[in-house]
Amino acid sequence: MAQHFSLAACDVVGFDLDHTLCRYNLPESAPLIYNSFAQFLVKEKGYDKELLNVTPEDWDFCCKGLALDLEDGNFLKLANNGTVLRASHGTKMMTPEVLAEAYGKKEWKHFLSDTGMACRSGKYYFYDNYFDLPGALLCARVVDYLTKLNNGQKTFDFWKDIVAAIQHNYKMSAFKENCGIYFPEIKRDPGRYLHSCPESVKKWLRQLKNAGKILLLITSSHSDYCRLLCEYILGNDFTDLFDIVITNALKPGFFSHLPSQRPFRTLENDEEQEALPSLDKPGWYSQGNAVHLYELLKKMTGKPEPKHLLSVLQVVYFGDSMHSDIFPARHYSNWETVLILEELRGDEGTRSQRPEESEPLEKKGKYEGPKAKPLNTSSKKWGSFFIDSVLGLENTEDSLVYTWSCKRISTYSTIAIPSIEAIAELPLDYKFTRFSSSNSKTAGYYPNPPLVLSSDETLISK
């Protein structure tokens, strides 16, 4: 594989929407998501009202890359070899001694190194995006509550209530019906929760289009919410930018399912219509699958089945979720992938705080409660998203290892960037150094590797 990656070599450029093209004001959106689930648990399922009270310190629990074992209520941070680096029961962190007794140096029982773990399983849940993280804090506090209520309860059965809360707030009809807390609040004050795309990004999208690239938008959000977001961040003429818009894509199934399992559907007034046997023309669709999409892209570009390497249709996809975007697009469709990793912004500290994030509290209106710490900064409880030490119990030296999350970035991403804005002013033929086994582990991060990796890469043992 070539050492460099360039957008100029791509025929098709695809984007996820949430936390990719559309960036959220995380200190505002995180409490809103938490509150939308917590209110449901308290009002509809009879959970303790204390769940509604969140202190600013509580938000430190949130960290991307944690796995929740649904049976025992333990949260785990995994090393790249599947061993457990840190763990908590609910929000209570385990001491090195308790951790060693519970997990030792063994691979975690649900670990799958080759294809990565499923995010949605009956036995565990993996937290890998900013929509998920407030739910991690809520679940941890639910475990605290149930452990206290039932005198050290060992097994837990709260997940069905969490799923009901998600369904209540995010079901397909919720936006139209003004149901739950989340959608009504975003509709009421989008500027509080969303960042408009900077002019540089809008100009860059037009530049891609003018260079003859086919532009795709593939989002798991429903079409009505997608339209609200796009009109706010890009303007009312956003549809001119995209050749194909696919909503309710139900990723990662969009990439992994057969066409017969997940056909495309047309939309009428945001309602899904009949299933299509194939995809014949550009437009706005719902659900669907990567196989039928690829057939249409071949028609649109005039690229036949490859007889030699030069005629292969090149697709790149930008997304923020390793589980829903990056892993499946690379693993099932062999697309180039650009991971939007806001943890790279976390390194910037407060240097680039946006004016809207420092707005006085009295202007904020409703939900003035405690502010989340920026979710893209390191957690004191969990440490770095990228590396951690394996703690020696008997005064043995600590050794640094890559986390499982970090390993997946270099395995399945072509490059990783903090935001689209970070590359919008580069020429389209700019040559990025890609992640590959022949390059250093930090090569694919643009513009810079995470500080924790670049400061002393020699310390990392695996």
Coordinates of C-alpha atoms in Angstrom, one line a residue:
M1 CA 0.0 0.0 0.0
A2 CA 1.3 3.5 -0.8
Q3 CA 2.8 5.3 2.1
H4 CA 0.7 8.5 1.4
F5 CA -3.0 9.2 1.0
S6 CA -4.4 12.1 -1.0
L7 CA -8.0 13.3 -1.5
A8 CA -7.1 14.1 -5.1
A9 CA -6.9 10.3 -5.8
C10 CA -10.4 9.6 -4.5
D11 CA -13.4 9.5 -6.8
V12 CA -16.0 9.6 -3.9
V13 CA -15.8 11.4 -0.6
G14 CA -18.4 10.3 2.0
F15 CA -19.2 11.8 5.4
D16 CA -20.9 10.9 8.6
L17 CA -23.0 13.7 10.0
D18 CA -23.0 13.8 13.9
H19 CA -19.7 14.8 15.4
T20 CA -18.1 14.7 11.9
L21 CA -19.5 17.4 9.6
C22 CA -21.7 18.6 12.4
R23 CA -19.7 19.4 15.5
Y24 CA -21.5 19.7 18.8
N25 CA -20.8 22.1 21.7
L26 CA -19.9 19.2 24.0
P27 CA -20.2 21.0 27.4
E28 CA -23.8 21.7 26.5
S29 CA -24.8 18.6 24.6
A30 CA -23.5 16.1 27.1
P31 CA -25.7 17.3 30.0
L32 CA -28.7 17.4 27.6
I33 CA -28.2 13.8 26.6
Y34 CA -27.6 12.7 30.2
N35 CA -30.8 14.5 31.4
S36 CA -32.9 13.1 28.6
F37 CA -32.1 9.5 29.8
A38 CA -32.1 10.2 33.5
Q39 CA -35.5 11.9 33.5
F40 CA -37.0 8.9 31.7
L41 CA -35.5 6.4 34.3
V42 CA -36.7 8.5 37.2
K43 CA -40.2 9.3 35.9
E44 CA -41.1 6.2 33.9
K45 CA -39.0 3.5 35.6
G46 CA -39.0 4.6 39.3
Y47 CA -35.2 5.1 39.7
D48 CA -33.8 7.3 42.5
K49 CA -34.2 11.1 41.9
E50 CA -30.6 11.5 42.9
L51 CA -29.7 10.4 39.3
L52 CA -30.8 13.8 38.2
N53 CA -28.2 15.6 40.3
V54 CA -24.8 15.7 38.6
T55 CA -21.8 17.6 39.9
P56 CA -19.1 19.0 37.6
E57 CA -16.7 16.5 39.1
D58 CA -18.9 13.6 38.0
W59 CA -18.2 14.2 34.4
D60 CA -14.6 13.2 34.8
F61 CA -15.9 9.6 34.7
C62 CA -16.6 10.0 31.0
C63 CA -13.9 8.5 28.8
K64 CA -14.1 7.1 25.2
G65 CA -13.0 3.5 24.8
L66 CA -14.6 2.0 27.9
A67 CA -16.4 -1.4 27.9
L68 CA -19.3 -1.9 30.3
D69 CA -19.8 -5.5 31.4
L70 CA -23.6 -5.6 31.7
E71 CA -23.6 -8.6 34.0
D72 CA -21.5 -7.3 36.8
G73 CA -21.7 -3.5 36.3
N74 CA -18.0 -3.1 35.8
F75 CA -16.4 -0.6 33.4
L76 CA -13.1 -1.6 31.8
K77 CA -10.3 0.1 30.0
L78 CA -8.5 -2.5 27.8
A79 CA -4.9 -2.8 26.6
N80 CA -4.3 -3.6 23.0
N81 CA -3.8 -7.3 23.9
G82 CA -7.2 -7.5 25.7
T83 CA -6.0 -7.3 29.3
V84 CA -7.7 -4.9 31.7
L85 CA -5.7 -1.8 32.5
R86 CA -8.2 0.0 34.8
A87 CA -11.7 -0.9 36.0
S88 CA -14.5 0.5 38.1
H89 CA -17.6 -1.0 39.7
G90 CA -20.1 1.7 38.9
T91 CA -18.2 5.0 39.4
K92 CA -15.9 3.4 42.1
M93 CA -12.5 2.8 40.7
M94 CA -10.9 -0.6 41.6
T95 CA -7.5 -0.5 43.4
P96 CA -4.6 -2.3 41.7
E97 CA -5.0 -5.2 44.2
V98 CA -8.7 -5.6 43.4
L99 CA -8.1 -5.3 39.7
A100 CA -5.4 -8.0 39.8
E101 CA -7.7 -10.3 41.7
A102 CA -10.7 -9.7 39.4
Y103 CA -8.9 -9.8 36.0
G104 CA -5.2 -10.7 36.5
K105 CA -3.2 -10.5 33.3
K106 CA -5.7 -12.5 31.3
E107 CA -7.5 -11.4 28.2
W108 CA -11.0 -10.1 29.0
K109 CA -13.6 -12.8 28.5
H110 CA -15.4 -10.9 25.7
F111 CA -12.3 -9.7 23.9
L112 CA -12.1 -10.3 20.1
S113 CA -8.9 -9.0 18.7
D114 CA -9.3 -9.7 15.0
T115 CA -12.5 -7.9 14.1
G116 CA -13.1 -5.7 17.2
M117 CA -15.9 -6.1 19.6
A118 CA -19.5 -5.4 18.8
C119 CA -20.8 -2.3 20.4
R120 CA -24.2 -3.8 21.0
S121 CA -24.2 -7.2 22.6
G122 CA -26.4 -8.7 25.3
K123 CA -23.3 -9.0 27.5
Y124 CA -21.4 -5.7 27.1
Y125 CA -21.6 -2.3 25.6
F126 CA -18.6 -0.4 24.2
Y127 CA -18.6 3.4 24.5
D128 CA -16.9 5.0 21.5
N129 CA -18.6 8.3 20.6
Y130 CA -19.9 11.5 22.3
F131 CA -23.6 10.5 22.0
D132 CA -22.7 7.4 24.1
L133 CA -20.5 9.0 26.8
P134 CA -23.2 10.7 29.0
G135 CA -24.9 7.2 29.1
A136 CA -21.7 5.7 30.5
L137 CA -21.9 8.1 33.4
L138 CA -25.6 7.4 33.9
C139 CA -25.1 3.6 33.8
A140 CA -22.2 3.9 36.3
R141 CA -24.4 5.9 38.7
V142 CA -27.3 3.4 38.2
V143 CA -24.9 0.6 39.2
D144 CA -23.9 2.6 42.3
Y145 CA -27.6 3.0 43.2
L146 CA -28.4 -0.7 42.7
T147 CA -25.3 -1.9 44.6
K148 CA -26.3 0.3 47.6
L149 CA -30.0 -0.6 47.3
N150 CA -29.3 -4.3 47.3
N151 CA -26.4 -4.5 49.6
G152 CA -23.5 -5.2 47.3
Q153 CA -25.6 -6.7 44.5
K154 CA -23.5 -8.8 42.1
T155 CA -25.6 -9.1 39.0
F156 CA -27.5 -6.4 37.3
D157 CA -30.5 -6.1 35.0
F158 CA -30.9 -2.4 34.2
W159 CA -29.9 -2.4 30.5
K160 CA -33.4 -2.9 29.3
D161 CA -34.4 0.3 31.0
I162 CA -31.5 2.2 29.4
V163 CA -32.6 0.8 26.0
A164 CA -36.2 2.0 26.7
A165 CA -34.8 5.5 27.5
I166 CA -32.8 5.6 24.2
Q167 CA -35.9 4.4 22.3
H168 CA -38.1 7.0 23.9
N169 CA -35.8 9.9 23.1
Y170 CA -34.4 8.8 19.7
K171 CA -37.1 6.7 18.0
M172 CA -37.9 7.5 14.4
S173 CA -41.0 9.4 15.2
A174 CA -39.6 11.3 18.2
F175 CA -38.5 14.4 16.2
K176 CA -41.8 14.8 14.5
E177 CA -43.8 14.1 17.7
N178 CA -41.6 16.4 19.8
C179 CA -41.2 13.4 22.0
G180 CA -38.7 13.1 24.9
I181 CA -36.3 15.8 25.9
Y182 CA -33.5 15.7 23.4
F183 CA -35.1 16.7 20.1
P184 CA -37.5 19.4 21.4
E185 CA -34.5 21.1 23.1
I186 CA -32.2 21.0 20.0
K187 CA -35.1 22.4 17.9
R188 CA -35.7 25.2 20.4
D189 CA -32.1 26.4 20.5
P190 CA -29.8 24.7 18.0
G191 CA -27.2 27.4 18.4
R192 CA -26.6 26.4 21.9
Y193 CA -25.7 22.8 21.0
L194 CA -24.3 23.0 17.4
H195 CA -21.3 24.6 15.9
S196 CA -21.9 26.0 12.4
C197 CA -19.4 24.8 9.8
P198 CA -16.7 27.4 9.3
E199 CA -16.5 29.0 5.9
S200 CA -13.3 27.1 5.2
V201 CA -15.2 23.8 5.5
K202 CA -18.1 25.0 3.2
K203 CA -15.5 26.2 0.7
W204 CA -13.6 22.9 0.9
L205 CA -16.8 20.9 0.2
R206 CA -17.5 23.1 -2.9
Q207 CA -13.9 22.6 -3.9
L208 CA -14.3 18.8 -3.8
K209 CA -17.5 19.0 -5.8
N210 CA -15.9 21.3 -8.4
A211 CA -13.0 18.9 -8.7
G212 CA -15.5 16.2 -9.9
K213 CA -15.7 14.2 -6.7
I214 CA -19.0 12.5 -5.8
L215 CA -20.1 13.6 -2.3
L216 CA -22.0 11.4 0.0
L217 CA -23.7 11.9 3.4
I218 CA -24.3 8.7 5.3
T219 CA -25.8 9.1 8.7
S220 CA -27.8 6.9 11.1
S221 CA -29.8 10.0 12.1
H222 CA -33.3 10.2 10.7
S223 CA -34.0 12.4 7.8
D224 CA -35.9 15.2 9.7
Y225 CA -33.1 15.6 12.3
C226 CA -30.5 15.4 9.5
R227 CA -32.2 18.2 7.7
L228 CA -32.3 20.4 10.8
L229 CA -28.6 19.8 11.4
C230 CA -27.5 20.4 7.8
E231 CA -29.6 23.6 7.4
Y232 CA -28.1 25.0 10.6
I233 CA -24.5 24.1 10.0
L234 CA -24.3 24.4 6.2
G235 CA -27.3 26.6 5.1
N236 CA -30.6 25.9 3.3
D237 CA -28.9 25.0 0.1
F238 CA -26.9 22.1 1.7
T239 CA -28.5 19.6 -0.7
D240 CA -26.6 21.1 -3.6
L241 CA -23.4 19.9 -2.0
F242 CA -24.3 16.2 -1.8
D243 CA -25.0 13.8 -4.7
I244 CA -26.4 11.2 -2.4
V245 CA -27.8 11.6 1.1
I246 CA -28.5 8.4 3.1
T247 CA -30.3 8.7 6.5
N248 CA -31.3 6.1 9.0
A249 CA -28.4 4.1 7.7
L250 CA -28.3 1.9 10.8
K251 CA -24.5 1.7 10.7
P252 CA -22.5 -0.6 11.1
G253 CA -25.2 -2.8 9.5
F254 CA -25.1 -0.5 6.4
F255 CA -21.7 -1.9 5.6
S256 CA -22.0 -5.5 7.1
H257 CA -25.5 -6.5 5.9
L258 CA -26.4 -8.1 2.6
P259 CA -28.6 -6.1 0.2
S260 CA -31.6 -8.4 0.9
Q261 CA -31.3 -7.7 4.6
R262 CA -31.1 -4.0 4.3
P263 CA -32.6 -2.6 1.1
F264 CA -32.7 1.2 0.3
R265 CA -36.0 2.9 0.8
T266 CA -37.4 6.1 -0.7
L267 CA -38.7 8.9 1.5
E268 CA -41.8 11.0 1.3
N269 CA -42.2 13.8 3.9
D270 CA -39.5 12.0 5.9
E271 CA -41.6 8.8 6.0
E272 CA -39.9 5.6 4.6
Q273 CA -41.6 4.2 1.5
E274 CA -41.2 0.9 -0.4
A275 CA -38.0 -1.1 -0.6
L276 CA -35.9 -0.7 -3.7
P277 CA -34.5 -3.7 -5.5
S278 CA -31.4 -1.6 -6.4
L279 CA -30.1 2.0 -6.4
D280 CA -30.4 3.5 -9.8
K281 CA -29.8 7.3 -9.4
P282 CA -28.5 9.9 -7.0
G283 CA -30.9 11.3 -4.4
W284 CA -32.0 11.1 -0.8
Y285 CA -32.7 7.7 0.6
S286 CA -33.2 5.8 3.9
Q287 CA -31.5 2.6 5.3
G288 CA -29.7 0.7 2.5
N289 CA -26.4 -1.1 2.1
A290 CA -22.9 -0.5 0.9
V291 CA -23.2 -3.1 -2.0
H292 CA -26.0 -1.3 -3.8
L293 CA -24.4 2.0 -3.2
Y294 CA -21.1 0.9 -4.7
E295 CA -22.9 -0.4 -7.8
L296 CA -24.4 3.1 -8.3
L297 CA -21.1 4.8 -7.7
K298 CA -19.5 2.6 -10.4
K299 CA -22.2 3.8 -12.8
M300 CA -21.8 7.4 -11.8
T301 CA -18.0 7.4 -12.2
G302 CA -17.9 5.1 -15.3
K303 CA -15.4 2.9 -13.5
P304 CA -15.9 -0.8 -14.4
E305 CA -14.8 -3.8 -12.4
P306 CA -11.1 -3.4 -12.0
K307 CA -9.0 -5.2 -14.6
H308 CA -5.9 -3.5 -13.2
L309 CA -5.2 -1.4 -10.1
L310 CA -5.6 2.0 -11.8
S311 CA -9.3 1.5 -12.5
V312 CA -10.4 0.8 -8.9
L313 CA -13.1 3.1 -7.6
Q314 CA -11.5 5.0 -4.7
V315 CA -13.9 5.9 -1.9
V316 CA -12.9 7.7 1.4
Y317 CA -15.3 8.0 4.3
F318 CA -15.0 10.5 7.2
G319 CA -16.5 9.5 10.6
D320 CA -16.1 9.8 14.3
S321 CA -17.2 6.3 15.5
M322 CA -14.7 3.4 15.2
H323 CA -17.6 1.0 15.7
S324 CA -20.1 2.5 13.3
D325 CA -18.0 4.3 10.7
I326 CA -14.3 3.5 10.5
F327 CA -14.0 -0.2 11.3
P328 CA -17.0 -1.4 9.1
A329 CA -16.1 0.9 6.1
R330 CA -12.6 -0.4 6.1
H331 CA -13.3 -4.1 7.0
Y332 CA -16.4 -4.8 4.9
S333 CA -16.0 -2.2 2.0
N334 CA -12.3 -1.6 1.9
W335 CA -12.8 2.1 1.8
E336 CA -10.2 4.6 2.9
T337 CA -11.2 6.0 6.3
V338 CA -10.6 9.3 8.0
L339 CA -11.3 9.2 11.8
I340 CA -12.4 12.5 13.4
L341 CA -10.8 12.3 16.8
E342 CA -11.6 15.2 19.0
E343 CA -9.2 13.8 21.6
L344 CA -6.5 15.4 19.4
R345 CA -8.2 18.8 20.2
G346 CA -8.0 17.9 23.9
D347 CA -4.3 18.5 23.6
E348 CA -4.9 22.1 22.7
G349 CA -6.3 22.7 26.2
T350 CA -8.1 26.0 26.5
R351 CA -6.0 27.7 23.8
S352 CA -8.7 27.6 21.2
Q353 CA -11.8 28.0 23.4
R354 CA -14.7 29.1 21.2
P355 CA -16.6 32.3 22.2
E356 CA -19.8 30.4 22.4
E357 CA -18.4 28.0 25.0
S358 CA -17.4 30.9 27.3
E359 CA -20.8 32.6 27.1
P360 CA -22.1 33.8 30.5
L361 CA -24.4 31.4 32.3
E362 CA -27.2 33.8 32.6
K363 CA -27.6 33.7 28.8
K364 CA -27.9 30.0 28.7
G365 CA -31.6 29.7 29.7
K366 CA -32.9 26.2 30.5
Y367 CA -30.7 23.3 31.7
E368 CA -28.3 25.6 33.4
G369 CA -27.1 22.8 35.6
P370 CA -23.5 21.7 36.1
K371 CA -21.3 21.8 33.0
A372 CA -19.6 18.7 31.7
K373 CA -15.8 18.8 31.5
P374 CA -14.9 18.8 27.8
L375 CA -15.4 15.2 26.8
N376 CA -12.3 15.3 24.5
T377 CA -9.9 15.9 27.4
S378 CA -8.2 13.2 29.5
S379 CA -10.1 11.8 32.5
K380 CA -8.3 11.8 35.8
K381 CA -9.9 8.5 36.7
W382 CA -9.2 6.7 33.4
G383 CA -6.1 8.4 32.2
S384 CA -5.1 8.7 28.5
F385 CA -7.3 7.4 25.8
F386 CA -4.1 6.3 23.9
I387 CA -1.7 4.7 26.4
D388 CA -1.6 3.5 30.0
S389 CA 0.7 1.7 32.4
V390 CA 0.4 -1.8 33.4
L391 CA 0.7 -1.5 37.2
G392 CA 3.2 -3.7 39.0
L393 CA 1.9 -4.7 42.4
E394 CA 5.3 -5.6 44.0
N395 CA 7.4 -2.5 43.1
T396 CA 8.1 -3.8 39.6
E397 CA 8.5 -1.0 37.1
D398 CA 5.4 0.3 35.3
S399 CA 5.4 -0.4 31.6
L400 CA 3.4 1.7 29.1
V401 CA 1.2 0.0 26.5
Y402 CA -1.2 1.1 23.8
T403 CA -4.8 0.9 24.7
W404 CA -7.1 -1.3 22.6
S405 CA -8.8 1.9 21.3
C406 CA -5.5 3.4 20.1
K407 CA -4.4 0.1 18.4
R408 CA -7.7 0.1 16.4
I409 CA -7.1 3.7 15.2
S410 CA -3.8 2.7 13.6
T411 CA -5.3 -0.6 12.3
Y412 CA -8.5 0.7 10.6
S413 CA -8.0 4.4 9.9
T414 CA -6.1 5.8 6.9
I415 CA -5.5 9.0 8.9
A416 CA -6.9 10.6 12.1
I417 CA -7.6 14.3 12.4
P418 CA -9.2 16.5 15.2
S419 CA -11.8 18.0 12.8
I420 CA -12.5 18.6 9.1
E421 CA -11.6 22.2 9.7
A422 CA -8.0 21.0 10.4
I423 CA -7.5 20.0 6.7
A424 CA -10.0 22.3 4.9
E425 CA -7.4 24.8 3.8
L426 CA -4.9 22.2 2.5
P427 CA -4.7 21.6 -1.3
L428 CA -6.7 18.5 -2.4
D429 CA -3.5 16.8 -3.6
Y430 CA -1.8 17.2 -0.2
K431 CA -0.1 13.9 0.7
F432 CA -0.9 12.7 4.2
T433 CA 1.3 10.0 5.7
R434 CA -1.1 7.1 6.3
F435 CA -1.1 4.6 9.2
S436 CA 0.5 1.4 8.1
S437 CA 2.6 -1.4 9.6
S438 CA 5.7 0.1 7.8
N439 CA 5.3 3.6 9.4
S440 CA 5.6 4.6 13.0
K441 CA 2.5 4.2 15.1
T442 CA 2.0 7.9 15.2
A443 CA 2.4 8.5 11.5
G444 CA -1.2 8.8 10.5
Y445 CA -2.2 11.6 13.0
Y446 CA -2.6 15.0 11.4
P447 CA -1.5 17.7 12.1
N448 CA 0.3 16.2 15.1
P449 CA 0.2 13.0 17.1
P450 CA -1.3 13.1 20.6
L451 CA 1.1 14.7 23.0
V452 CA 1.1 11.6 25.1
L453 CA 2.3 9.5 22.2
S454 CA 4.8 12.0 20.7
S455 CA 6.5 12.9 24.0
D456 CA 8.2 9.6 24.4
E457 CA 7.2 6.8 22.0
T458 CA 10.1 4.7 23.2
L459 CA 8.4 4.0 26.5
I460 CA 5.6 2.0 24.8
S461 CA 6.2 -1.7 25.1
K462 CA 3.7 -3.2 22.7

